Amino acid sequence: MMVTLASRLFGLLGLMLLIGCATRPVNPPIARVDPEAGYRFLTRQHYFRDHDSLVVLAFSGGGTRAAAFSYGVLEVLRDTEIVGPNDAKRRMLDEVDVVTGVSGGSFTALAYGLYGDRLFDGYEQDFLKRDVEATLLRRLIDPMYWGDLWSTGWGRSELAARYYDEILFHGATFGDLQRGSGPLIVVTATDISTGARVPFQQPFFDVLCSDLAAVELSRAAAASSAVPVVLSPVTLNNYGGTCGYRPPVWIANLVDAAKPPRPIARMMRQLAELESYNDGVQRPYVHLVDGGVADNLGLRGVLDVLEALEAEHALGRPTPLDRVRRIAIFVVNSLSSPATHWDVSVDAPGTFAILLKATGVPIDHFSFEAVELLRDTEARWALQRRIRESPAFDASRDPVLASAISAPPIDVYAIDVSFPALADKAEVAYLNSLPTSFALPAEAVDRLRMAARTIVESSPDFKRLVHDVVARPTPLVQPRLPP
């Protein structure tokens, strides 16, 4: 009797495994790169409401904590009314042109890009206040999913992606974002082989000779939040070298310049990283993990654009942003710093605690450096603009000083949206205690949303931005500086 029962159980398990086998989603190839098509910055510009301003939201990683905090920023921008020409009223949210997202922040970014204002109707219940983590754990131990999990190339992140699709994205792809009229959404993951940032944008998929439009949003979110070890990497096919890809013009221009400007070392590294994907025969797959490993703020790509813009201006070359006179960047940083009591005990922390700390501390430090680089750029450009606009400045009489002014005539607004900006230290302590997970109490979600609103509304930089957007001063026409 026991033998018969065991045979039936093994037979049932075998049937489950056969039924459950899954096929890894494959990003399709393209025959030829078209730099004027696909989901990229250049093809989205006609949707931008104000071509004098560029407004960027950078949503950090941090699980549901990050998703809820960034959602609170969207809410306050929705509720902030500004007055345009002829007293026409519009919302600050409508001024947003680009949203970057990493890990937890990628869910809010992608969902807003997909749903627009409809996001405010159901995102809380569909995702923020749902115990996503518990459901994923249940599926991991459910024999019905074991066949899928044991399939080649189909790991825990694909299981997670399927669940994200069920509750939030409902089969939507980047093609749906491309057909929409919202801001450009850029979520990033990390190439586990090289540590390079991998943005889900067509320019990067051009290198892979692949069509981003067919990639599901749920897989991008899964890749961006695939915490190493806890979740498996998300795998992309690489067809590089088959579609006539060429490096971006702005990188090629800087590399080929007779007197390349200072940021050239970083540009050269970017070029080398891109070229490394251009051989799909030797490197047919790209394995992606959490974007926070390379850039937990989603800010590095923005900094790269600012550096390239400054370098092209120094060389006297035109750029797609020559009309822009202000760039506002909301750094929505949900970094938490929970206190430990390790140093009051003779017993050292355990292996798992050390592993978490060892991965989190470098990410935190890199995040700090990224914010400081943005603030340095803001201060440097402001100083050079004041010099350029000074009545005493004459480029023809002081060519040395003129050649040192490399910044374009653009005002930068670095708007810090992070927990320490709150005046209520007790609330800061509470927010810092929230874990990085995909399960938070409803109260925590609501307090994160309210904290985001309080921080943004009290930010001097935000108030300055609203004032300047309303005032809309006529930009000064600046002479082109000598290279």
Tab-separated table of C-alpha atoms in Angstrom:
chain	number	residue	atom	x	y	z
A	1	MET	CA	0.000	0.000	0.000
A	2	MET	CA	2.824	2.407	0.930
A	3	VAL	CA	4.650	1.562	-2.309
A	4	THR	CA	1.514	2.265	-4.343
A	5	LEU	CA	0.937	5.600	-2.592
A	6	ALA	CA	4.551	6.621	-3.101
A	7	SER	CA	4.367	5.674	-6.772
A	8	ARG	CA	1.262	7.777	-7.222
A	9	LEU	CA	2.850	10.743	-5.478
A	10	PHE	CA	5.985	10.536	-7.629
A	11	GLY	CA	3.844	10.134	-10.711
A	12	LEU	CA	1.799	13.189	-9.784
A	13	LEU	CA	4.974	15.174	-9.128
A	14	GLY	CA	6.394	14.133	-12.487
A	15	LEU	CA	3.183	15.180	-14.233
A	16	MET	CA	3.329	18.584	-12.503
A	17	LEU	CA	6.891	19.076	-13.649
A	18	LEU	CA	6.030	18.181	-17.233
A	19	ILE	CA	2.977	20.434	-17.263
A	20	GLY	CA	4.771	23.291	-15.557
A	21	CYS	CA	7.827	23.560	-17.799
A	22	ALA	CA	8.159	27.176	-18.929
A	23	THR	CA	9.999	28.807	-21.790
A	24	ARG	CA	12.141	31.839	-21.054
A	25	PRO	CA	10.816	34.972	-22.825
A	26	VAL	CA	13.186	35.940	-25.630
A	27	ASN	CA	13.748	39.512	-26.793
A	28	PRO	CA	13.521	39.414	-30.618
A	29	PRO	CA	16.239	40.635	-33.032
A	30	ILE	CA	16.085	43.556	-35.451
A	31	ALA	CA	17.541	43.531	-38.946
A	32	ARG	CA	18.727	47.132	-38.984
A	33	VAL	CA	19.201	49.931	-36.449
A	34	ASP	CA	17.004	52.969	-36.993
A	35	PRO	CA	18.269	55.793	-34.718
A	36	GLU	CA	15.084	57.791	-35.306
A	37	ALA	CA	12.677	55.054	-34.260
A	38	GLY	CA	11.908	53.122	-31.120
A	39	TYR	CA	11.564	54.104	-27.488
A	40	ARG	CA	14.282	56.730	-26.993
A	41	PHE	CA	14.690	60.341	-25.889
A	42	LEU	CA	14.762	61.797	-29.398
A	43	THR	CA	11.460	60.183	-30.390
A	44	ARG	CA	9.674	61.408	-27.236
A	45	GLN	CA	10.525	65.114	-27.428
A	46	HIS	CA	7.411	66.116	-29.350
A	47	TYR	CA	5.390	65.103	-26.272
A	48	PHE	CA	7.280	67.515	-24.004
A	49	ARG	CA	5.022	70.400	-22.957
A	50	ASP	CA	7.762	73.023	-22.403
A	51	HIS	CA	10.824	72.875	-24.622
A	52	ASP	CA	12.610	75.501	-22.508
A	53	SER	CA	12.560	73.186	-19.478
A	54	LEU	CA	13.530	69.588	-18.864
A	55	VAL	CA	12.076	67.999	-15.721
A	56	VAL	CA	13.489	64.659	-14.574
A	57	LEU	CA	12.333	62.429	-11.722
A	58	ALA	CA	14.914	59.913	-10.446
A	59	PHE	CA	13.316	57.148	-8.343
A	60	SER	CA	15.740	55.155	-6.200
A	61	GLY	CA	15.719	51.528	-5.173
A	62	GLY	CA	14.398	50.268	-1.852
A	63	GLY	CA	11.526	47.825	-2.414
A	64	THR	CA	8.007	48.946	-1.523
A	65	ARG	CA	9.524	51.750	0.562
A	66	ALA	CA	10.942	53.268	-2.634
A	67	ALA	CA	7.816	52.577	-4.669
A	68	ALA	CA	5.563	54.305	-2.110
A	69	PHE	CA	7.916	57.254	-1.556
A	70	SER	CA	8.192	57.930	-5.293
A	71	TYR	CA	4.420	57.568	-5.645
A	72	GLY	CA	4.042	60.324	-3.032
A	73	VAL	CA	6.169	62.596	-5.220
A	74	LEU	CA	3.877	61.955	-8.192
A	75	GLU	CA	0.895	62.830	-5.992
A	76	VAL	CA	2.276	66.169	-4.843
A	77	LEU	CA	3.293	67.123	-8.404
A	78	ARG	CA	-0.210	66.223	-9.556
A	79	ASP	CA	-1.635	68.566	-6.922
A	80	THR	CA	0.782	71.454	-7.614
A	81	GLU	CA	-0.821	73.937	-9.988
A	82	ILE	CA	1.208	76.433	-11.984
A	83	VAL	CA	0.101	79.241	-14.250
A	84	GLY	CA	1.373	79.492	-17.797
A	85	PRO	CA	1.040	82.020	-20.618
A	86	ASN	CA	-2.371	83.693	-20.886
A	87	ASP	CA	-3.106	82.531	-17.311
A	88	ALA	CA	-3.509	78.945	-18.477
A	89	LYS	CA	-3.299	76.605	-15.505
A	90	ARG	CA	-1.522	73.290	-15.598
A	91	ARG	CA	-0.039	70.795	-13.171
A	92	MET	CA	3.638	70.441	-12.362
A	93	LEU	CA	3.234	66.724	-13.087
A	94	ASP	CA	2.467	67.598	-16.707
A	95	GLU	CA	5.897	69.248	-16.965
A	96	VAL	CA	7.738	65.964	-16.262
A	97	ASP	CA	9.692	64.771	-19.308
A	98	VAL	CA	11.789	61.857	-18.047
A	99	VAL	CA	11.366	59.400	-15.167
A	100	THR	CA	14.213	57.079	-14.211
A	101	GLY	CA	13.655	54.138	-11.900
A	102	VAL	CA	15.761	51.530	-10.145
A	103	SER	CA	14.563	48.419	-8.320
A	104	GLY	CA	11.546	49.412	-6.174
A	105	GLY	CA	11.358	52.801	-7.894
A	106	SER	CA	11.131	51.093	-11.297
A	107	PHE	CA	7.619	49.810	-10.515
A	108	THR	CA	6.245	53.304	-9.915
A	109	ALA	CA	8.096	54.685	-12.942
A	110	LEU	CA	6.857	51.992	-15.326
A	111	ALA	CA	3.316	51.999	-13.952
A	112	TYR	CA	3.051	55.779	-14.307
A	113	GLY	CA	4.416	55.619	-17.856
A	114	LEU	CA	1.825	52.975	-18.705
A	115	TYR	CA	-1.269	54.330	-16.939
A	116	GLY	CA	-0.709	58.072	-16.515
A	117	ASP	CA	-3.395	59.564	-14.270
A	118	ARG	CA	-5.146	56.207	-14.025
A	119	LEU	CA	-2.292	55.157	-11.752
A	120	PHE	CA	-3.855	57.158	-8.930
A	121	ASP	CA	-7.008	55.028	-9.050
A	122	GLY	CA	-5.563	51.663	-8.121
A	123	TYR	CA	-1.794	51.575	-7.586
A	124	GLU	CA	-2.057	51.591	-3.802
A	125	GLN	CA	-4.212	48.484	-3.622
A	126	ASP	CA	-2.805	46.741	-6.700
A	127	PHE	CA	0.801	46.971	-5.584
A	128	LEU	CA	1.852	49.238	-2.701
A	129	LYS	CA	-0.424	47.725	-0.044
A	130	ARG	CA	-0.213	44.172	-1.342
A	131	ASP	CA	2.067	41.614	0.318
A	132	VAL	CA	4.009	40.854	-2.847
A	133	GLU	CA	6.776	39.107	-0.950
A	134	ALA	CA	4.500	36.551	0.720
A	135	THR	CA	2.900	35.531	-2.575
A	136	LEU	CA	6.290	35.060	-4.230
A	137	LEU	CA	7.475	32.903	-1.330
A	138	ARG	CA	4.329	30.777	-1.515
A	139	ARG	CA	4.865	30.198	-5.224
A	140	LEU	CA	8.473	29.208	-4.663
A	141	ILE	CA	7.437	26.359	-2.392
A	142	ASP	CA	4.334	25.395	-4.375
A	143	PRO	CA	5.006	22.186	-6.413
A	144	MET	CA	2.833	23.595	-9.208
A	145	TYR	CA	5.648	26.056	-10.030
A	146	TRP	CA	8.604	23.708	-9.629
A	147	GLY	CA	8.540	22.641	-13.259
A	148	ASP	CA	8.866	26.228	-14.356
A	149	LEU	CA	11.652	26.925	-11.865
A	150	TRP	CA	13.638	23.923	-13.102
A	151	SER	CA	13.308	24.931	-16.749
A	152	THR	CA	16.455	26.116	-18.515
A	153	GLY	CA	16.935	29.866	-18.196
A	154	TRP	CA	13.705	30.308	-16.239
A	155	GLY	CA	14.487	31.205	-12.629
A	156	ARG	CA	13.012	32.960	-9.631
A	157	SER	CA	12.996	36.362	-11.331
A	158	GLU	CA	10.902	35.020	-14.206
A	159	LEU	CA	8.455	33.703	-11.618
A	160	ALA	CA	8.421	37.174	-10.066
A	161	ALA	CA	7.988	38.836	-13.479
A	162	ARG	CA	4.943	36.672	-14.186
A	163	TYR	CA	3.406	37.721	-10.885
A	164	TYR	CA	4.156	41.421	-11.472
A	165	ASP	CA	2.427	41.086	-14.813
A	166	GLU	CA	-0.654	39.530	-13.199
A	167	ILE	CA	-1.139	42.254	-10.611
A	168	LEU	CA	0.182	45.377	-12.309
A	169	PHE	CA	1.287	45.356	-15.953
A	170	HIS	CA	-1.215	42.946	-17.606
A	171	GLY	CA	0.887	42.025	-20.625
A	172	ALA	CA	2.050	45.574	-21.436
A	173	THR	CA	5.335	46.023	-23.299
A	174	PHE	CA	7.632	48.920	-24.095
A	175	GLY	CA	5.711	49.137	-27.352
A	176	ASP	CA	2.748	50.296	-25.269
A	177	LEU	CA	4.896	52.990	-23.654
A	178	GLN	CA	6.116	54.009	-27.102
A	179	ARG	CA	2.547	54.444	-28.346
A	180	GLY	CA	1.612	56.498	-25.290
A	181	SER	CA	2.093	60.229	-24.824
A	182	GLY	CA	3.662	60.257	-21.377
A	183	PRO	CA	7.220	61.021	-20.293
A	184	LEU	CA	10.175	58.850	-21.239
A	185	ILE	CA	10.577	56.066	-18.672
A	186	VAL	CA	14.085	54.699	-18.161
A	187	VAL	CA	14.562	51.783	-15.775
A	188	THR	CA	17.977	50.247	-15.291
A	189	ALA	CA	19.469	46.920	-14.299
A	190	THR	CA	23.082	45.823	-13.817
A	191	ASP	CA	25.092	43.512	-16.076
A	192	ILE	CA	26.376	41.006	-13.518
A	193	SER	CA	29.369	40.146	-15.749
A	194	THR	CA	30.779	43.668	-16.058
A	195	GLY	CA	28.940	45.817	-13.498
A	196	ALA	CA	27.744	48.109	-16.307
A	197	ARG	CA	24.397	49.911	-16.120
A	198	VAL	CA	21.848	48.498	-18.554
A	199	PRO	CA	19.029	50.928	-19.355
A	200	PHE	CA	15.827	49.610	-20.881
A	201	GLN	CA	15.944	52.063	-23.775
A	202	GLN	CA	16.122	51.368	-27.480
A	203	PRO	CA	19.615	52.938	-27.811
A	204	PHE	CA	21.019	50.161	-25.615
A	205	PHE	CA	18.925	47.512	-27.356
A	206	ASP	CA	20.368	48.828	-30.636
A	207	VAL	CA	23.728	47.510	-29.422
A	208	LEU	CA	22.101	44.121	-28.799
A	209	CYS	CA	20.408	44.340	-32.227
A	210	SER	CA	17.119	43.708	-30.462
A	211	ASP	CA	13.639	45.233	-30.388
A	212	LEU	CA	12.787	46.757	-27.008
A	213	ALA	CA	9.154	47.274	-28.069
A	214	ALA	CA	8.488	43.554	-27.632
A	215	VAL	CA	9.933	43.358	-24.097
A	216	GLU	CA	7.348	43.136	-21.318
A	217	LEU	CA	7.421	45.822	-18.632
A	218	SER	CA	7.199	43.118	-15.991
A	219	ARG	CA	10.558	41.665	-17.094
A	220	ALA	CA	12.207	45.083	-16.943
A	221	ALA	CA	10.855	45.555	-13.406
A	222	ALA	CA	12.012	42.059	-12.459
A	223	ALA	CA	15.503	42.679	-13.845
A	224	SER	CA	15.804	46.042	-12.140
A	225	SER	CA	14.816	44.518	-8.776
A	226	ALA	CA	16.593	41.134	-9.048
A	227	VAL	CA	18.518	41.245	-5.784
A	228	PRO	CA	21.574	38.983	-6.237
A	229	VAL	CA	21.317	35.557	-4.562
A	230	VAL	CA	17.736	36.185	-3.409
A	231	LEU	CA	16.472	36.345	-6.993
A	232	SER	CA	17.968	34.901	-10.171
A	233	PRO	CA	19.316	37.082	-12.988
A	234	VAL	CA	17.079	38.011	-15.918
A	235	THR	CA	18.636	36.929	-19.206
A	236	LEU	CA	18.560	38.835	-22.503
A	237	ASN	CA	19.615	37.482	-25.882
A	238	ASN	CA	22.416	39.416	-27.567
A	239	TYR	CA	22.466	39.562	-31.379
A	240	GLY	CA	25.175	42.250	-31.448
A	241	GLY	CA	27.048	42.741	-34.715
A	242	THR	CA	24.155	41.785	-36.991
A	243	CYS	CA	22.267	45.075	-37.497
A	244	GLY	CA	24.798	47.760	-38.458
A	245	TYR	CA	25.045	49.374	-35.032
A	246	ARG	CA	27.263	52.444	-34.650
A	247	PRO	CA	28.143	54.239	-31.388
A	248	PRO	CA	26.046	57.294	-30.468
A	249	VAL	CA	27.141	60.435	-32.288
A	250	TRP	CA	27.658	62.403	-29.072
A	251	ILE	CA	30.201	59.859	-27.808
A	252	ALA	CA	31.941	59.594	-31.173
A	253	ASN	CA	32.185	63.391	-31.408
A	254	LEU	CA	33.847	63.666	-28.016
A	255	VAL	CA	36.271	60.810	-28.646
A	256	ASP	CA	37.305	62.195	-32.049
A	257	ALA	CA	37.732	65.809	-30.864
A	258	ALA	CA	41.178	67.342	-31.430
A	259	LYS	CA	41.150	68.640	-27.850
A	260	PRO	CA	38.765	66.369	-25.985
A	261	PRO	CA	37.211	67.914	-22.853
A	262	ARG	CA	37.742	66.625	-19.313
A	263	PRO	CA	34.892	64.028	-19.137
A	264	ILE	CA	36.477	62.087	-22.015
A	265	ALA	CA	37.741	59.273	-19.742
A	266	ARG	CA	34.226	58.399	-18.646
A	267	MET	CA	32.969	58.682	-22.213
A	268	MET	CA	35.690	56.296	-23.375
A	269	ARG	CA	34.655	53.811	-20.717
A	270	GLN	CA	31.031	54.041	-21.819
A	271	LEU	CA	32.106	53.458	-25.401
A	272	ALA	CA	34.132	50.396	-24.371
A	273	GLU	CA	31.159	49.027	-22.411
A	274	LEU	CA	28.862	49.459	-25.410
A	275	GLU	CA	31.387	47.893	-27.789
A	276	SER	CA	31.650	44.852	-25.527
A	277	TYR	CA	28.084	43.904	-26.492
A	278	ASN	CA	28.718	44.289	-30.208
A	279	ASP	CA	29.715	40.649	-30.694
A	280	GLY	CA	26.757	38.392	-30.137
A	281	VAL	CA	28.708	35.342	-31.290
A	282	GLN	CA	31.209	35.528	-28.449
A	283	ARG	CA	28.733	36.970	-25.967
A	284	PRO	CA	25.261	35.658	-26.894
A	285	TYR	CA	23.601	36.391	-23.529
A	286	VAL	CA	23.453	39.250	-21.023
A	287	HIS	CA	22.534	38.433	-17.424
A	288	LEU	CA	20.924	41.237	-15.432
A	289	VAL	CA	20.516	41.812	-11.704
A	290	ASP	CA	19.259	44.643	-9.481
A	291	GLY	CA	19.994	48.078	-10.947
A	292	GLY	CA	20.947	49.334	-7.497
A	293	VAL	CA	24.215	47.416	-7.706
A	294	ALA	CA	25.453	49.903	-10.325
A	295	ASP	CA	23.310	52.966	-9.527
A	296	ASN	CA	20.760	52.921	-6.739
A	297	LEU	CA	19.458	56.427	-7.496
A	298	GLY	CA	18.865	56.108	-11.230
A	299	LEU	CA	21.014	59.228	-11.472
A	300	ARG	CA	24.146	58.130	-13.331
A	301	GLY	CA	22.501	58.349	-16.737
A	302	VAL	CA	21.331	61.892	-15.948
A	303	LEU	CA	24.849	62.861	-14.881
A	304	ASP	CA	26.230	61.374	-18.098
A	305	VAL	CA	23.866	63.551	-20.136
A	306	LEU	CA	24.911	66.679	-18.220
A	307	GLU	CA	28.583	65.869	-18.738
A	308	ALA	CA	28.053	65.253	-22.446
A	309	LEU	CA	26.050	68.474	-22.748
A	310	GLU	CA	28.825	70.454	-21.070
A	311	ALA	CA	31.501	68.809	-23.210
A	312	GLU	CA	29.638	69.447	-26.480
A	313	HIS	CA	29.072	73.077	-25.465
A	314	ALA	CA	32.798	73.468	-24.739
A	315	LEU	CA	33.518	72.194	-28.249
A	316	GLY	CA	30.968	74.600	-29.754
A	317	ARG	CA	28.818	71.805	-31.132
A	318	PRO	CA	25.000	71.720	-31.280
A	319	THR	CA	23.002	69.331	-29.101
A	320	PRO	CA	19.344	68.250	-28.930
A	321	LEU	CA	19.048	70.307	-25.720
A	322	ASP	CA	20.190	73.680	-27.074
A	323	ARG	CA	16.729	75.181	-26.484
A	324	VAL	CA	16.637	74.107	-22.853
A	325	ARG	CA	17.204	76.870	-20.297
A	326	ARG	CA	16.414	74.971	-17.096
A	327	ILE	CA	16.856	71.365	-16.018
A	328	ALA	CA	15.086	70.268	-12.838
A	329	ILE	CA	16.079	66.937	-11.305
A	330	PHE	CA	14.094	65.471	-8.424
A	331	VAL	CA	16.361	63.006	-6.626
A	332	VAL	CA	13.796	60.796	-4.880
A	333	ASN	CA	16.061	58.878	-2.535
A	334	SER	CA	14.377	56.401	-0.198
A	335	LEU	CA	17.654	55.284	1.349
A	336	SER	CA	17.100	54.196	4.936
A	337	SER	CA	19.770	53.906	7.609
A	338	PRO	CA	18.464	51.588	10.320
A	339	ALA	CA	20.540	51.640	13.475
A	340	THR	CA	22.463	48.555	14.561
A	341	HIS	CA	23.616	47.545	18.017
A	342	TRP	CA	26.610	45.549	16.870
A	343	ASP	CA	29.173	47.709	18.624
A	344	VAL	CA	27.736	47.241	22.115
A	345	SER	CA	28.156	43.475	22.105
A	346	VAL	CA	31.244	41.292	22.166
A	347	ASP	CA	29.497	38.898	19.763
A	348	ALA	CA	30.095	39.724	16.123
A	349	PRO	CA	27.093	39.969	13.766
A	350	GLY	CA	26.044	36.880	11.856
A	351	THR	CA	27.001	35.986	8.300
A	352	PHE	CA	23.684	37.041	6.772
A	353	ALA	CA	23.719	40.410	8.569
A	354	ILE	CA	27.280	41.046	7.386
A	355	LEU	CA	26.349	40.106	3.818
A	356	LEU	CA	23.482	42.606	3.797
A	357	LYS	CA	25.675	45.328	5.268
A	358	ALA	CA	28.560	44.587	2.914
A	359	THR	CA	26.342	45.065	-0.120
A	360	GLY	CA	24.363	48.010	1.256
A	361	VAL	CA	27.190	50.222	2.511
A	362	PRO	CA	28.968	50.640	-0.883
A	363	ILE	CA	25.626	51.335	-2.576
A	364	ASP	CA	24.873	54.020	0.026
A	365	HIS	CA	28.261	55.653	-0.483
A	366	PHE	CA	27.932	55.615	-4.275
A	367	SER	CA	24.492	57.191	-3.918
A	368	PHE	CA	25.961	59.990	-1.804
A	369	GLU	CA	28.685	60.609	-4.380
A	370	ALA	CA	26.147	60.755	-7.219
A	371	VAL	CA	24.101	63.406	-5.408
A	372	GLU	CA	27.246	65.410	-4.658
A	373	LEU	CA	28.282	65.262	-8.323
A	374	LEU	CA	24.884	66.652	-9.273
A	375	ARG	CA	25.203	69.454	-6.732
A	376	ASP	CA	28.726	70.233	-7.974
A	377	THR	CA	27.377	70.522	-11.507
A	378	GLU	CA	24.560	72.772	-10.316
A	379	ALA	CA	26.997	75.087	-8.482
A	380	ARG	CA	29.582	75.150	-11.296
A	381	TRP	CA	27.053	75.948	-14.004
A	382	ALA	CA	25.444	78.661	-11.862
A	383	LEU	CA	28.814	80.321	-11.200
A	384	GLN	CA	29.801	80.240	-14.852
A	385	ARG	CA	26.443	81.651	-15.869
A	386	ARG	CA	26.865	84.558	-13.432
A	387	ILE	CA	30.300	85.264	-14.895
A	388	ARG	CA	28.960	85.108	-18.428
A	389	GLU	CA	26.103	87.489	-17.606
A	390	SER	CA	28.287	89.961	-15.719
A	391	PRO	CA	28.545	93.381	-17.440
A	392	ALA	CA	32.294	93.264	-16.883
A	393	PHE	CA	32.725	90.020	-18.832
A	394	ASP	CA	33.961	90.346	-22.419
A	395	ALA	CA	34.839	87.088	-24.150
A	396	SER	CA	36.889	88.847	-26.846
A	397	ARG	CA	39.066	90.626	-24.289
A	398	ASP	CA	39.543	87.652	-21.979
A	399	PRO	CA	39.738	84.512	-24.175
A	400	VAL	CA	41.417	82.459	-21.445
A	401	LEU	CA	38.505	82.982	-19.071
A	402	ALA	CA	36.058	82.492	-21.920
A	403	SER	CA	37.596	79.123	-22.814
A	404	ALA	CA	37.285	78.030	-19.170
A	405	ILE	CA	33.525	78.627	-19.215
A	406	SER	CA	32.361	75.300	-20.579
A	407	ALA	CA	28.910	75.107	-18.990
A	408	PRO	CA	25.888	75.763	-21.207
A	409	PRO	CA	23.564	78.663	-20.225
A	410	ILE	CA	21.197	76.409	-18.311
A	411	ASP	CA	19.890	76.653	-14.754
A	412	VAL	CA	20.046	73.346	-12.868
A	413	TYR	CA	17.668	72.619	-9.988
A	414	ALA	CA	18.752	69.682	-7.813
A	415	ILE	CA	15.719	68.936	-5.659
A	416	ASP	CA	16.573	66.588	-2.793
A	417	VAL	CA	13.664	64.374	-1.737
A	418	SER	CA	15.090	62.180	1.032
A	419	PHE	CA	14.178	61.290	4.603
A	420	PRO	CA	16.738	63.603	6.329
A	421	ALA	CA	14.996	66.606	4.725
A	422	LEU	CA	12.093	66.109	7.151
A	423	ALA	CA	12.080	68.401	10.179
A	424	ASP	CA	10.300	65.768	12.288
A	425	LYS	CA	13.202	63.616	13.533
A	426	ALA	CA	10.869	61.045	15.065
A	427	GLU	CA	9.306	60.501	11.644
A	428	VAL	CA	12.780	60.247	10.088
A	429	ALA	CA	13.645	57.535	12.621
A	430	TYR	CA	10.427	55.666	11.755
A	431	LEU	CA	11.070	55.817	8.003
A	432	ASN	CA	14.686	54.736	8.513
A	433	SER	CA	13.457	51.647	10.342
A	434	LEU	CA	11.399	50.406	7.370
A	435	PRO	CA	12.957	47.348	5.724
A	436	THR	CA	13.874	46.952	2.075
A	437	SER	CA	11.211	44.432	1.138
A	438	PHE	CA	8.106	44.106	-1.000
A	439	ALA	CA	5.753	43.988	1.960
A	440	LEU	CA	4.936	46.983	4.153
A	441	PRO	CA	1.967	47.746	6.395
A	442	ALA	CA	-0.628	50.098	4.935
A	443	GLU	CA	0.266	52.665	7.595
A	444	ALA	CA	3.900	52.679	6.447
A	445	VAL	CA	2.847	53.214	2.829
A	446	ASP	CA	0.673	56.182	3.817
A	447	ARG	CA	3.393	57.739	5.974
A	448	LEU	CA	5.904	57.420	3.136
A	449	ARG	CA	3.503	59.176	0.767
A	450	MET	CA	2.881	61.958	3.272
A	451	ALA	CA	6.613	62.341	3.941
A	452	ALA	CA	7.250	62.803	0.215
A	453	ARG	CA	4.572	65.493	0.048
A	454	THR	CA	5.962	67.347	3.078
A	455	ILE	CA	9.533	67.257	1.777
A	456	VAL	CA	8.677	68.459	-1.729
A	457	GLU	CA	6.333	71.237	-0.606
A	458	SER	CA	8.894	72.599	1.876
A	459	SER	CA	11.891	72.351	-0.471
A	460	PRO	CA	13.416	75.785	-1.274
A	461	ASP	CA	14.659	74.418	-4.603
A	462	PHE	CA	11.164	73.223	-5.506
A	463	LYS	CA	9.679	76.602	-4.597
A	464	ARG	CA	12.308	78.301	-6.743
A	465	LEU	CA	11.496	75.985	-9.644
A	466	VAL	CA	7.744	76.674	-9.408
A	467	HIS	CA	8.404	80.430	-9.264
A	468	ASP	CA	10.726	80.356	-12.276
A	469	VAL	CA	8.432	78.156	-14.348
A	470	VAL	CA	5.534	80.513	-13.647
A	471	ALA	CA	7.650	83.606	-14.309
A	472	ARG	CA	9.115	82.086	-17.498
A	473	PRO	CA	11.786	84.767	-17.993
A	474	THR	CA	13.037	85.348	-21.502
A	475	PRO	CA	16.385	83.546	-21.757
A	476	LEU	CA	19.396	85.646	-22.586
A	477	VAL	CA	20.855	84.990	-26.007
A	478	GLN	CA	24.449	83.956	-25.410
A	479	PRO	CA	27.192	84.202	-28.009
A	480	ARG	CA	28.804	80.929	-28.963
A	481	LEU	CA	32.060	80.681	-26.995
A	482	PRO	CA	35.283	79.804	-28.779
A	483	PRO	CA	36.319	76.125	-28.531
